[in-house]
mmCIF file of C-alpha atoms and ligand atoms in Angstrom:
data_model
loop_
_atom_site.group_PDB
_atom_site.id
_atom_site.type_symbol
_atom_site.label_atom_id
_atom_site.label_comp_id
_atom_site.label_asym_id
_atom_site.label_seq_id
_atom_site.Cartn_x
_atom_site.Cartn_y
_atom_site.Cartn_z
ATOM 1 C CA UNK A 1 -7.461 0.798 45.112
ATOM 2 C CA UNK A 2 -5.372 3.917 45.526
ATOM 3 C CA UNK A 3 -2.220 1.847 45.882
ATOM 4 C CA UNK A 4 -3.182 -0.043 42.763
ATOM 5 C CA UNK A 5 -3.780 3.152 40.848
ATOM 6 C CA UNK A 6 -0.347 4.410 41.696
ATOM 7 C CA UNK A 7 1.252 1.188 40.556
ATOM 8 C CA UNK A 8 -0.654 1.348 37.312
ATOM 9 C CA UNK A 9 0.465 4.883 36.800
ATOM 10 C CA UNK A 10 4.106 3.970 37.341
ATOM 11 C CA UNK A 11 3.717 0.995 35.088
ATOM 12 C CA UNK A 12 2.122 3.191 32.450
ATOM 13 C CA UNK A 13 4.938 5.698 32.763
ATOM 14 C CA UNK A 14 7.561 3.011 32.410
ATOM 15 C CA UNK A 15 5.784 1.592 29.381
ATOM 16 C CA UNK A 16 5.553 5.024 27.775
ATOM 17 C CA UNK A 17 9.228 5.582 28.441
ATOM 18 C CA UNK A 18 10.145 2.346 26.709
ATOM 19 C CA UNK A 19 8.005 3.243 23.718
ATOM 20 C CA UNK A 20 9.566 6.685 23.461
ATOM 21 C CA UNK A 21 13.031 5.203 23.693
ATOM 22 C CA UNK A 22 12.335 2.698 20.947
ATOM 23 C CA UNK A 23 10.874 5.427 18.784
ATOM 24 C CA UNK A 24 13.960 7.577 19.203
ATOM 25 C CA UNK A 25 16.272 4.671 18.439
ATOM 26 C CA UNK A 26 14.283 3.743 15.335
ATOM 27 C CA UNK A 27 14.327 7.346 14.197
ATOM 28 C CA UNK A 28 18.093 7.582 14.519
ATOM 29 C CA UNK A 29 18.557 4.381 12.474
ATOM 30 C CA UNK A 30 15.981 5.503 9.934
ATOM 31 C CA UNK A 31 18.115 8.537 9.063
ATOM 32 C CA UNK A 32 20.849 6.249 7.764
ATOM 33 C CA UNK A 33 18.713 3.525 6.239
ATOM 34 C CA UNK A 34 18.959 4.675 2.627
ATOM 35 C CA UNK A 35 22.730 5.231 2.569
ATOM 36 C CA UNK A 36 23.243 1.926 4.399
ATOM 37 C CA UNK A 37 21.191 0.189 1.739
ATOM 38 C CA UNK A 38 18.854 -1.343 4.312
ATOM 39 C CA UNK A 39 15.592 -1.032 2.386
ATOM 40 C CA UNK A 40 14.158 -3.511 -0.031
ATOM 41 C CA UNK A 41 10.803 -3.998 -1.683
ATOM 42 C CA UNK A 42 8.598 -7.023 -1.488
ATOM 43 C CA UNK A 43 5.951 -7.490 -4.134
ATOM 44 C CA UNK A 44 2.520 -8.958 -3.662
ATOM 45 C CA UNK A 45 0.846 -10.098 -6.890
ATOM 46 C CA UNK A 46 -2.672 -9.035 -7.840
ATOM 47 C CA UNK A 47 -5.133 -11.115 -9.824
ATOM 48 C CA UNK A 48 -8.260 -11.093 -11.868
ATOM 49 C CA UNK A 49 -10.306 -13.222 -9.486
ATOM 50 C CA UNK A 50 -12.258 -15.113 -12.134
ATOM 51 C CA UNK A 51 -9.500 -15.837 -14.632
ATOM 52 C CA UNK A 52 -6.610 -16.083 -12.133
ATOM 53 C CA UNK A 53 -4.545 -13.888 -14.488
ATOM 54 C CA UNK A 54 -1.847 -11.925 -12.712
ATOM 55 C CA UNK A 55 -2.596 -8.270 -13.374
ATOM 56 C CA UNK A 56 -0.065 -6.366 -11.293
ATOM 57 C CA UNK A 57 1.762 -6.201 -7.986
ATOM 58 C CA UNK A 58 1.919 -3.942 -4.955
ATOM 59 C CA UNK A 59 5.317 -2.723 -3.766
ATOM 60 C CA UNK A 60 5.650 -3.015 0.008
ATOM 61 C CA UNK A 61 8.665 -1.548 1.736
ATOM 62 C CA UNK A 62 10.862 -3.733 3.959
ATOM 63 C CA UNK A 63 13.551 -2.514 6.358
ATOM 64 C CA UNK A 64 16.235 -4.776 7.767
ATOM 65 C CA UNK A 65 18.666 -2.924 10.026
ATOM 66 C CA UNK A 66 20.875 -3.615 13.054
ATOM 67 C CA UNK A 67 17.751 -3.605 15.219
ATOM 68 C CA UNK A 68 16.316 -6.416 13.091
ATOM 69 C CA UNK A 69 13.395 -6.368 10.684
ATOM 70 C CA UNK A 70 11.128 -3.447 11.540
ATOM 71 C CA UNK A 71 7.580 -3.684 10.123
ATOM 72 C CA UNK A 72 6.303 -0.744 8.026
ATOM 73 C CA UNK A 73 3.411 -0.208 10.422
ATOM 74 C CA UNK A 74 6.071 0.760 12.949
ATOM 75 C CA UNK A 75 8.497 2.856 10.900
ATOM 76 C CA UNK A 76 6.279 4.514 8.269
ATOM 77 C CA UNK A 77 4.531 6.710 10.846
ATOM 78 C CA UNK A 78 7.925 7.779 12.211
ATOM 79 C CA UNK A 79 9.091 8.518 8.674
ATOM 80 C CA UNK A 80 5.969 10.607 8.120
ATOM 81 C CA UNK A 81 6.368 12.614 11.315
ATOM 82 C CA UNK A 82 10.044 13.337 10.695
ATOM 83 C CA UNK A 83 9.687 14.086 6.985
ATOM 84 C CA UNK A 84 11.997 11.179 6.147
ATOM 85 C CA UNK A 85 9.105 9.756 4.154
ATOM 86 C CA UNK A 86 10.036 12.173 1.348
ATOM 87 C CA UNK A 87 13.443 10.637 0.477
ATOM 88 C CA UNK A 88 12.221 7.158 1.449
ATOM 89 C CA UNK A 89 9.133 7.471 -0.745
ATOM 90 C CA UNK A 90 11.282 8.618 -3.663
ATOM 91 C CA UNK A 91 13.560 5.640 -3.133
ATOM 92 C CA UNK A 92 10.571 3.273 -3.304
ATOM 93 C CA UNK A 93 9.174 4.845 -6.459
ATOM 94 C CA UNK A 94 12.551 4.794 -8.202
ATOM 95 C CA UNK A 95 13.225 1.193 -7.208
ATOM 96 C CA UNK A 96 9.763 0.133 -8.381
ATOM 97 C CA UNK A 97 10.478 1.805 -11.749
ATOM 98 C CA UNK A 98 13.757 -0.090 -12.080
ATOM 99 C CA UNK A 99 11.981 -3.328 -11.176
ATOM 100 C CA UNK A 100 9.370 -2.833 -13.885
ATOM 101 C CA UNK A 101 12.176 -3.291 -16.430
ATOM 102 C CA UNK A 102 13.166 -6.502 -14.619
ATOM 103 C CA UNK A 103 9.782 -8.019 -15.384
ATOM 104 C CA UNK A 104 10.441 -7.623 -19.086
ATOM 105 C CA UNK A 105 13.944 -9.010 -18.792
ATOM 106 C CA UNK A 106 12.529 -12.116 -17.151
ATOM 107 C CA UNK A 107 10.183 -12.686 -20.044
ATOM 108 C CA UNK A 108 7.058 -11.543 -18.259
ATOM 109 C CA UNK A 109 4.995 -8.701 -19.551
ATOM 110 C CA UNK A 110 5.653 -5.364 -17.862
ATOM 111 C CA UNK A 111 3.158 -5.484 -15.015
ATOM 112 C CA UNK A 112 1.749 -2.312 -13.518
ATOM 113 C CA UNK A 113 3.227 -1.722 -10.078
ATOM 114 C CA UNK A 114 1.319 -0.098 -7.226
ATOM 115 C CA UNK A 115 3.327 2.184 -4.967
ATOM 116 C CA UNK A 116 2.047 3.459 -1.614
ATOM 117 C CA UNK A 117 2.166 7.229 -1.212
ATOM 118 C CA UNK A 118 1.822 8.973 2.144
ATOM 119 C CA UNK A 119 -0.354 12.043 2.433
ATOM 120 C CA UNK A 120 2.725 13.942 3.511
ATOM 121 C CA UNK A 121 4.348 13.127 0.163
ATOM 122 C CA UNK A 122 1.274 14.044 -1.852
ATOM 123 C CA UNK A 123 1.168 17.418 -0.113
ATOM 124 C CA UNK A 124 4.820 18.275 -0.769
ATOM 125 C CA UNK A 125 4.906 21.217 -3.205
ATOM 126 C CA UNK A 126 7.266 19.621 -5.732
ATOM 127 C CA UNK A 127 5.886 16.093 -5.461
ATOM 128 C CA UNK A 128 4.403 16.055 -8.954
ATOM 129 C CA UNK A 129 7.666 17.319 -10.447
ATOM 130 C CA UNK A 130 9.574 14.644 -8.569
ATOM 131 C CA UNK A 131 7.289 11.891 -9.814
ATOM 132 C CA UNK A 132 7.657 13.205 -13.348
ATOM 133 C CA UNK A 133 11.465 13.344 -13.008
ATOM 134 C CA UNK A 134 11.741 9.821 -11.617
ATOM 135 C CA UNK A 135 9.562 8.094 -14.215
ATOM 136 C CA UNK A 136 11.344 10.032 -16.989
ATOM 137 C CA UNK A 137 14.829 9.225 -15.702
ATOM 138 C CA UNK A 138 13.919 5.583 -15.245
ATOM 139 C CA UNK A 139 12.228 5.498 -18.656
ATOM 140 C CA UNK A 140 9.019 3.974 -17.388
ATOM 141 C CA UNK A 141 5.669 4.293 -19.079
ATOM 142 C CA UNK A 142 3.572 6.313 -16.596
ATOM 143 C CA UNK A 143 0.544 4.087 -17.006
ATOM 144 C CA UNK A 144 2.515 1.203 -15.474
ATOM 145 C CA UNK A 145 2.620 3.109 -12.185
ATOM 146 C CA UNK A 146 -0.346 3.157 -9.821
ATOM 147 C CA UNK A 147 -0.073 5.460 -6.828
ATOM 148 C CA UNK A 148 -2.031 4.234 -3.810
ATOM 149 C CA UNK A 149 -3.233 7.012 -1.583
ATOM 150 C CA UNK A 150 -5.332 6.836 1.554
ATOM 151 C CA UNK A 151 -8.196 9.055 2.393
ATOM 152 C CA UNK A 152 -6.286 10.900 5.098
ATOM 153 C CA UNK A 153 -5.159 12.887 2.038
ATOM 154 C CA UNK A 154 -8.655 14.277 1.925
ATOM 155 C CA UNK A 155 -8.286 16.080 5.182
ATOM 156 C CA UNK A 156 -6.603 18.486 2.796
ATOM 157 C CA UNK A 157 -9.297 17.988 0.229
ATOM 158 C CA UNK A 158 -8.768 21.010 -2.052
ATOM 159 C CA UNK A 159 -5.004 20.587 -2.348
ATOM 160 C CA UNK A 160 -5.262 16.841 -2.645
ATOM 161 C CA UNK A 161 -7.795 17.181 -5.431
ATOM 162 C CA UNK A 162 -5.519 19.475 -7.450
ATOM 163 C CA UNK A 163 -2.448 17.335 -6.891
ATOM 164 C CA UNK A 164 -4.295 14.210 -7.918
ATOM 165 C CA UNK A 165 -5.505 15.738 -11.158
ATOM 166 C CA UNK A 166 -1.947 16.896 -11.905
ATOM 167 C CA UNK A 167 -0.695 13.371 -11.272
ATOM 168 C CA UNK A 168 -3.340 11.983 -13.568
ATOM 169 C CA UNK A 169 -2.124 14.337 -16.293
ATOM 170 C CA UNK A 170 1.278 12.671 -15.988
ATOM 171 C CA UNK A 171 -0.472 9.455 -16.901
ATOM 172 C CA UNK A 172 -0.033 7.558 -13.638
ATOM 173 C CA UNK A 173 -3.019 5.709 -12.229
ATOM 174 C CA UNK A 174 -4.552 6.626 -8.868
ATOM 175 C CA UNK A 175 -5.877 4.069 -6.406
ATOM 176 C CA UNK A 176 -7.728 4.769 -3.173
ATOM 177 C CA UNK A 177 -6.319 2.459 -0.532
ATOM 178 C CA UNK A 178 -8.237 1.095 2.479
ATOM 179 C CA UNK A 179 -11.469 2.252 0.892
ATOM 180 C CA UNK A 180 -14.471 2.269 3.198
ATOM 181 C CA UNK A 181 -12.843 2.436 6.603
ATOM 182 C CA UNK A 182 -12.360 6.193 6.817
ATOM 183 C CA UNK A 183 -15.038 8.751 7.380
ATOM 184 C CA UNK A 184 -14.985 10.466 4.007
ATOM 185 C CA UNK A 185 -14.804 7.627 1.510
ATOM 186 C CA UNK A 186 -17.806 8.743 -0.490
ATOM 187 C CA UNK A 187 -17.049 12.453 -0.607
ATOM 188 C CA UNK A 188 -13.572 11.576 -1.867
ATOM 189 C CA UNK A 189 -14.819 9.916 -4.991
ATOM 190 C CA UNK A 190 -17.482 12.548 -5.583
ATOM 191 C CA UNK A 191 -15.325 15.015 -7.509
ATOM 192 C CA UNK A 192 -12.177 13.137 -8.319
ATOM 193 C CA UNK A 193 -11.816 10.547 -11.009
ATOM 194 C CA UNK A 194 -10.094 7.682 -9.286
ATOM 195 C CA UNK A 195 -8.867 4.759 -11.387
ATOM 196 C CA UNK A 196 -9.115 2.117 -8.699
ATOM 197 C CA UNK A 197 -10.743 1.427 -5.334
ATOM 198 C CA UNK A 198 -9.021 -0.925 -2.921
ATOM 199 C CA UNK A 199 -11.569 -2.311 -0.538
ATOM 200 C CA UNK A 200 -10.212 -2.720 2.959
ATOM 201 C CA UNK A 201 -9.891 -6.312 4.061
ATOM 202 C CA UNK A 202 -12.166 -5.832 7.075
ATOM 203 C CA UNK A 203 -15.161 -5.800 4.689
ATOM 204 C CA UNK A 204 -14.110 -9.097 3.215
ATOM 205 C CA UNK A 205 -13.291 -10.908 6.418
ATOM 206 C CA UNK A 206 -16.574 -10.257 8.142
ATOM 207 C CA UNK A 207 -18.730 -10.606 5.035
ATOM 208 C CA UNK A 208 -18.728 -14.424 5.090
ATOM 209 C CA UNK A 209 -20.392 -14.554 8.506
ATOM 210 C CA UNK A 210 -22.140 -11.207 8.731
ATOM 211 C CA UNK A 211 -24.986 -10.397 6.338
ATOM 212 C CA UNK A 212 -24.788 -6.658 7.018
ATOM 213 C CA UNK A 213 -21.101 -6.535 6.187
ATOM 214 C CA UNK A 214 -21.742 -8.605 3.075
ATOM 215 C CA UNK A 215 -24.344 -6.042 1.948
ATOM 216 C CA UNK A 216 -21.815 -3.263 2.438
ATOM 217 C CA UNK A 217 -19.151 -5.112 0.464
ATOM 218 C CA UNK A 218 -21.641 -5.770 -2.325
ATOM 219 C CA UNK A 219 -22.654 -2.092 -2.350
ATOM 220 C CA UNK A 220 -19.085 -0.827 -2.459
ATOM 221 C CA UNK A 221 -18.352 -3.099 -5.406
ATOM 222 C CA UNK A 222 -21.453 -1.766 -7.203
ATOM 223 C CA UNK A 223 -20.294 1.803 -6.560
ATOM 224 C CA UNK A 224 -16.985 0.975 -8.205
ATOM 225 C CA UNK A 225 -18.792 -0.563 -11.190
ATOM 226 C CA UNK A 226 -21.095 2.395 -11.633
ATOM 227 C CA UNK A 227 -18.197 4.829 -11.561
ATOM 228 C CA UNK A 228 -16.301 2.622 -14.004
ATOM 229 C CA UNK A 229 -13.515 2.219 -11.470
ATOM 230 C CA UNK A 230 -11.406 -0.906 -11.122
ATOM 231 C CA UNK A 231 -12.115 -2.631 -7.805
ATOM 232 C CA UNK A 232 -9.490 -4.595 -5.887
ATOM 233 C CA UNK A 233 -10.288 -6.527 -2.738
ATOM 234 C CA UNK A 234 -7.426 -6.757 -0.261
ATOM 235 C CA UNK A 235 -6.523 -9.452 2.222
ATOM 236 C CA UNK A 236 -8.040 -12.516 0.546
ATOM 237 C CA UNK A 237 -7.034 -15.456 2.699
ATOM 238 C CA UNK A 238 -9.361 -18.354 1.844
ATOM 239 C CA UNK A 239 -10.796 -20.241 -1.129
ATOM 240 C CA UNK A 240 -14.232 -19.546 0.301
ATOM 241 C CA UNK A 241 -13.598 -15.813 -0.045
ATOM 242 C CA UNK A 242 -12.420 -16.294 -3.633
ATOM 243 C CA UNK A 243 -15.613 -18.245 -4.333
ATOM 244 C CA UNK A 244 -17.786 -15.485 -2.959
ATOM 245 C CA UNK A 245 -15.879 -12.798 -4.874
ATOM 246 C CA UNK A 246 -15.984 -14.654 -8.171
ATOM 247 C CA UNK A 247 -19.635 -13.605 -8.396
ATOM 248 C CA UNK A 248 -18.187 -10.193 -9.228
ATOM 249 C CA UNK A 249 -15.816 -8.866 -11.824
ATOM 250 C CA UNK A 250 -13.192 -7.720 -9.356
ATOM 251 C CA UNK A 251 -9.487 -8.068 -8.717
ATOM 252 C CA UNK A 252 -7.822 -9.411 -5.615
ATOM 253 C CA UNK A 253 -4.720 -9.625 -3.537
ATOM 254 C CA UNK A 254 -3.953 -11.655 -0.433
ATOM 255 C CA UNK A 255 -2.149 -14.462 1.316
ATOM 256 C CA UNK A 256 -4.308 -17.097 -0.417
ATOM 257 C CA UNK A 257 -2.396 -16.253 -3.620
ATOM 258 C CA UNK A 258 0.929 -15.115 -2.231
ATOM 259 C CA UNK A 259 2.466 -13.118 0.574
ATOM 260 C CA UNK A 260 4.585 -10.139 -0.432
ATOM 261 C CA UNK A 261 7.898 -11.639 -1.611
ATOM 262 C CA UNK A 262 11.226 -10.471 -3.023
ATOM 263 C CA UNK A 263 11.357 -9.924 -6.778
ATOM 264 C CA UNK A 264 13.503 -12.962 -7.593
ATOM 265 C CA UNK A 265 11.118 -15.138 -5.564
ATOM 266 C CA UNK A 266 8.198 -13.598 -7.416
ATOM 267 C CA UNK A 267 9.774 -14.537 -10.752
ATOM 268 C CA UNK A 268 10.300 -18.117 -9.556
ATOM 269 C CA UNK A 269 6.780 -18.285 -8.207
ATOM 270 C CA UNK A 270 5.410 -16.966 -11.495
ATOM 271 C CA UNK A 271 7.302 -19.526 -13.570
ATOM 272 C CA UNK A 272 6.204 -22.357 -11.262
ATOM 273 C CA UNK A 273 2.599 -21.259 -11.338
ATOM 274 C CA UNK A 274 2.030 -20.131 -14.921
ATOM 275 C CA UNK A 275 4.671 -21.741 -17.109
ATOM 276 C CA UNK A 276 3.987 -25.422 -16.561
HETATM 277 P P1 C2E B 1 -1.386 -1.408 2.994
HETATM 278 O O1 C2E B 1 -0.955 -0.476 1.918
HETATM 279 O O2 C2E B 1 -2.829 -1.468 3.301
HETATM 280 O O3 C2E B 1 -0.792 -2.814 2.572
HETATM 281 C C1 C2E B 1 -1.438 -4.051 2.780
HETATM 282 C C2 C2E B 1 -0.862 -4.778 3.981
HETATM 283 O O4 C2E B 1 -1.605 -5.982 4.176
HETATM 284 C C3 C2E B 1 0.605 -5.209 3.818
HETATM 285 O O5 C2E B 1 1.238 -5.147 5.090
HETATM 286 C C4 C2E B 1 0.449 -6.664 3.359
HETATM 287 O O6 C2E B 1 1.582 -7.455 3.624
HETATM 288 C C5 C2E B 1 -0.734 -7.097 4.181
HETATM 289 N N1 C2E B 1 -1.444 -8.219 3.577
HETATM 290 C C6 C2E B 1 -1.446 -8.631 2.297
HETATM 291 N N2 C2E B 1 -2.259 -9.699 2.114
HETATM 292 C C7 C2E B 1 -2.793 -9.982 3.327
HETATM 293 C C8 C2E B 1 -3.727 -10.989 3.801
HETATM 294 O O7 C2E B 1 -4.213 -11.834 3.072
HETATM 295 N N3 C2E B 1 -4.036 -10.939 5.131
HETATM 296 C C9 C2E B 1 -3.508 -10.004 5.987
HETATM 297 N N4 C2E B 1 -3.854 -10.051 7.255
HETATM 298 N N5 C2E B 1 -2.636 -9.046 5.568
HETATM 299 C C10 C2E B 1 -2.295 -9.037 4.261
HETATM 300 P P2 C2E B 1 2.703 -4.532 5.267
HETATM 301 O O8 C2E B 1 3.554 -4.923 4.109
HETATM 302 O O9 C2E B 1 3.155 -4.877 6.649
HETATM 303 O O10 C2E B 1 2.446 -2.971 5.167
HETATM 304 C C11 C2E B 1 1.685 -2.289 6.133
HETATM 305 C C12 C2E B 1 1.369 -0.876 5.708
HETATM 306 O O11 C2E B 1 2.573 -0.088 5.656
HETATM 307 C C13 C2E B 1 0.767 -0.751 4.322
HETATM 308 O O12 C2E B 1 -0.610 -1.047 4.365
HETATM 309 C C14 C2E B 1 1.060 0.701 3.992
HETATM 310 O O13 C2E B 1 0.100 1.531 4.604
HETATM 311 C C15 C2E B 1 2.408 0.918 4.692
HETATM 312 N N6 C2E B 1 3.482 0.826 3.667
HETATM 313 C C16 C2E B 1 4.167 -0.263 3.208
HETATM 314 N N7 C2E B 1 5.095 0.093 2.282
HETATM 315 C C17 C2E B 1 4.979 1.439 2.130
HETATM 316 C C18 C2E B 1 5.654 2.421 1.307
HETATM 317 O O14 C2E B 1 6.536 2.122 0.469
HETATM 318 N N8 C2E B 1 5.263 3.729 1.465
HETATM 319 C C19 C2E B 1 4.282 4.100 2.350
HETATM 320 N N9 C2E B 1 3.968 5.403 2.431
HETATM 321 N N10 C2E B 1 3.627 3.210 3.107
HETATM 322 C C20 C2E B 1 3.959 1.906 3.018
HETATM 323 CA CA1 CA B 2 -1.515 -0.192 -0.176
HETATM 324 CA CA1 CA B 3 -4.663 -1.271 2.112
HETATM 325 CA CA1 CA B 4 -3.395 0.195 5.474
#
């Protein structure tokens, strides 16, 4: 057993080393990603579940560099730790603003776009000024921008609260992402007027087979209704889930409708689907 333990330890060490190495390599590439033009945005459409009207889209960052395609779950945390999320986040917001004009040019109405914001960004002293500058420079109507924040922001509750009300004064919409999976979901919505709740997909996936989870999902939706907050359910993958959700007046997003896709693909998809 001792022998085994030692081997495990060495194995663990080796593994950790590899992870650290990869992290360092990714970080060094990440520094040059903007100037090398390696980022792009994929959009995932959102729908009114009952009417199947497209109501918006979420911007999801994609990075294709010499190392290959690196998923956001891998590089966003590195960007947050290094502070690179500040310029990267600004790039995403600006690009999303430019893309909003594209919708109009392609004969669609200007859909609201949801942009993910890291807590680190929200807590940057000049963040609100930067958001104001970008939407002004890009000539975008603030109400077409929804900022998705996660409840980790509420570890810094007092500051987050102030920053969110300042953002709301700009006219942008605020959405709480991954609602329900953190530990402070309810206290977050207690004092802050949030425009939208995005229910984490784990509540949806288990609700078909698990009565308890279904009750929770139902309750969260009712909370949204009572607070007059738009409710979006994430990660819809099956017709069965759509059927269950159509008992409610909620919005949805997920692979059953479309994966996140490049803007030109989204325009083609839209024409194919809605302009028959
Ligand atoms: P998120 O904001 O919760 O985004 C939803 C994730 O679920 C996306 O993964 C999306 O592709 C995926 N998804 C959509 N529909 C389905 C479905 O039906 N089933 C399943 N299993 N997954 C689905 P993605 O694009 O890999 O992004 C992962 C996370 O990276 C995001 O989670 C968000 O936290 C972060 N992220 C992405 N882009 C940005 C960004 O521009 N800024 C920041 N700060 N974070 C970002
Ligand atoms: Ca999101
Ligand atoms: Ca989410
Ligand atoms: Ca997430």
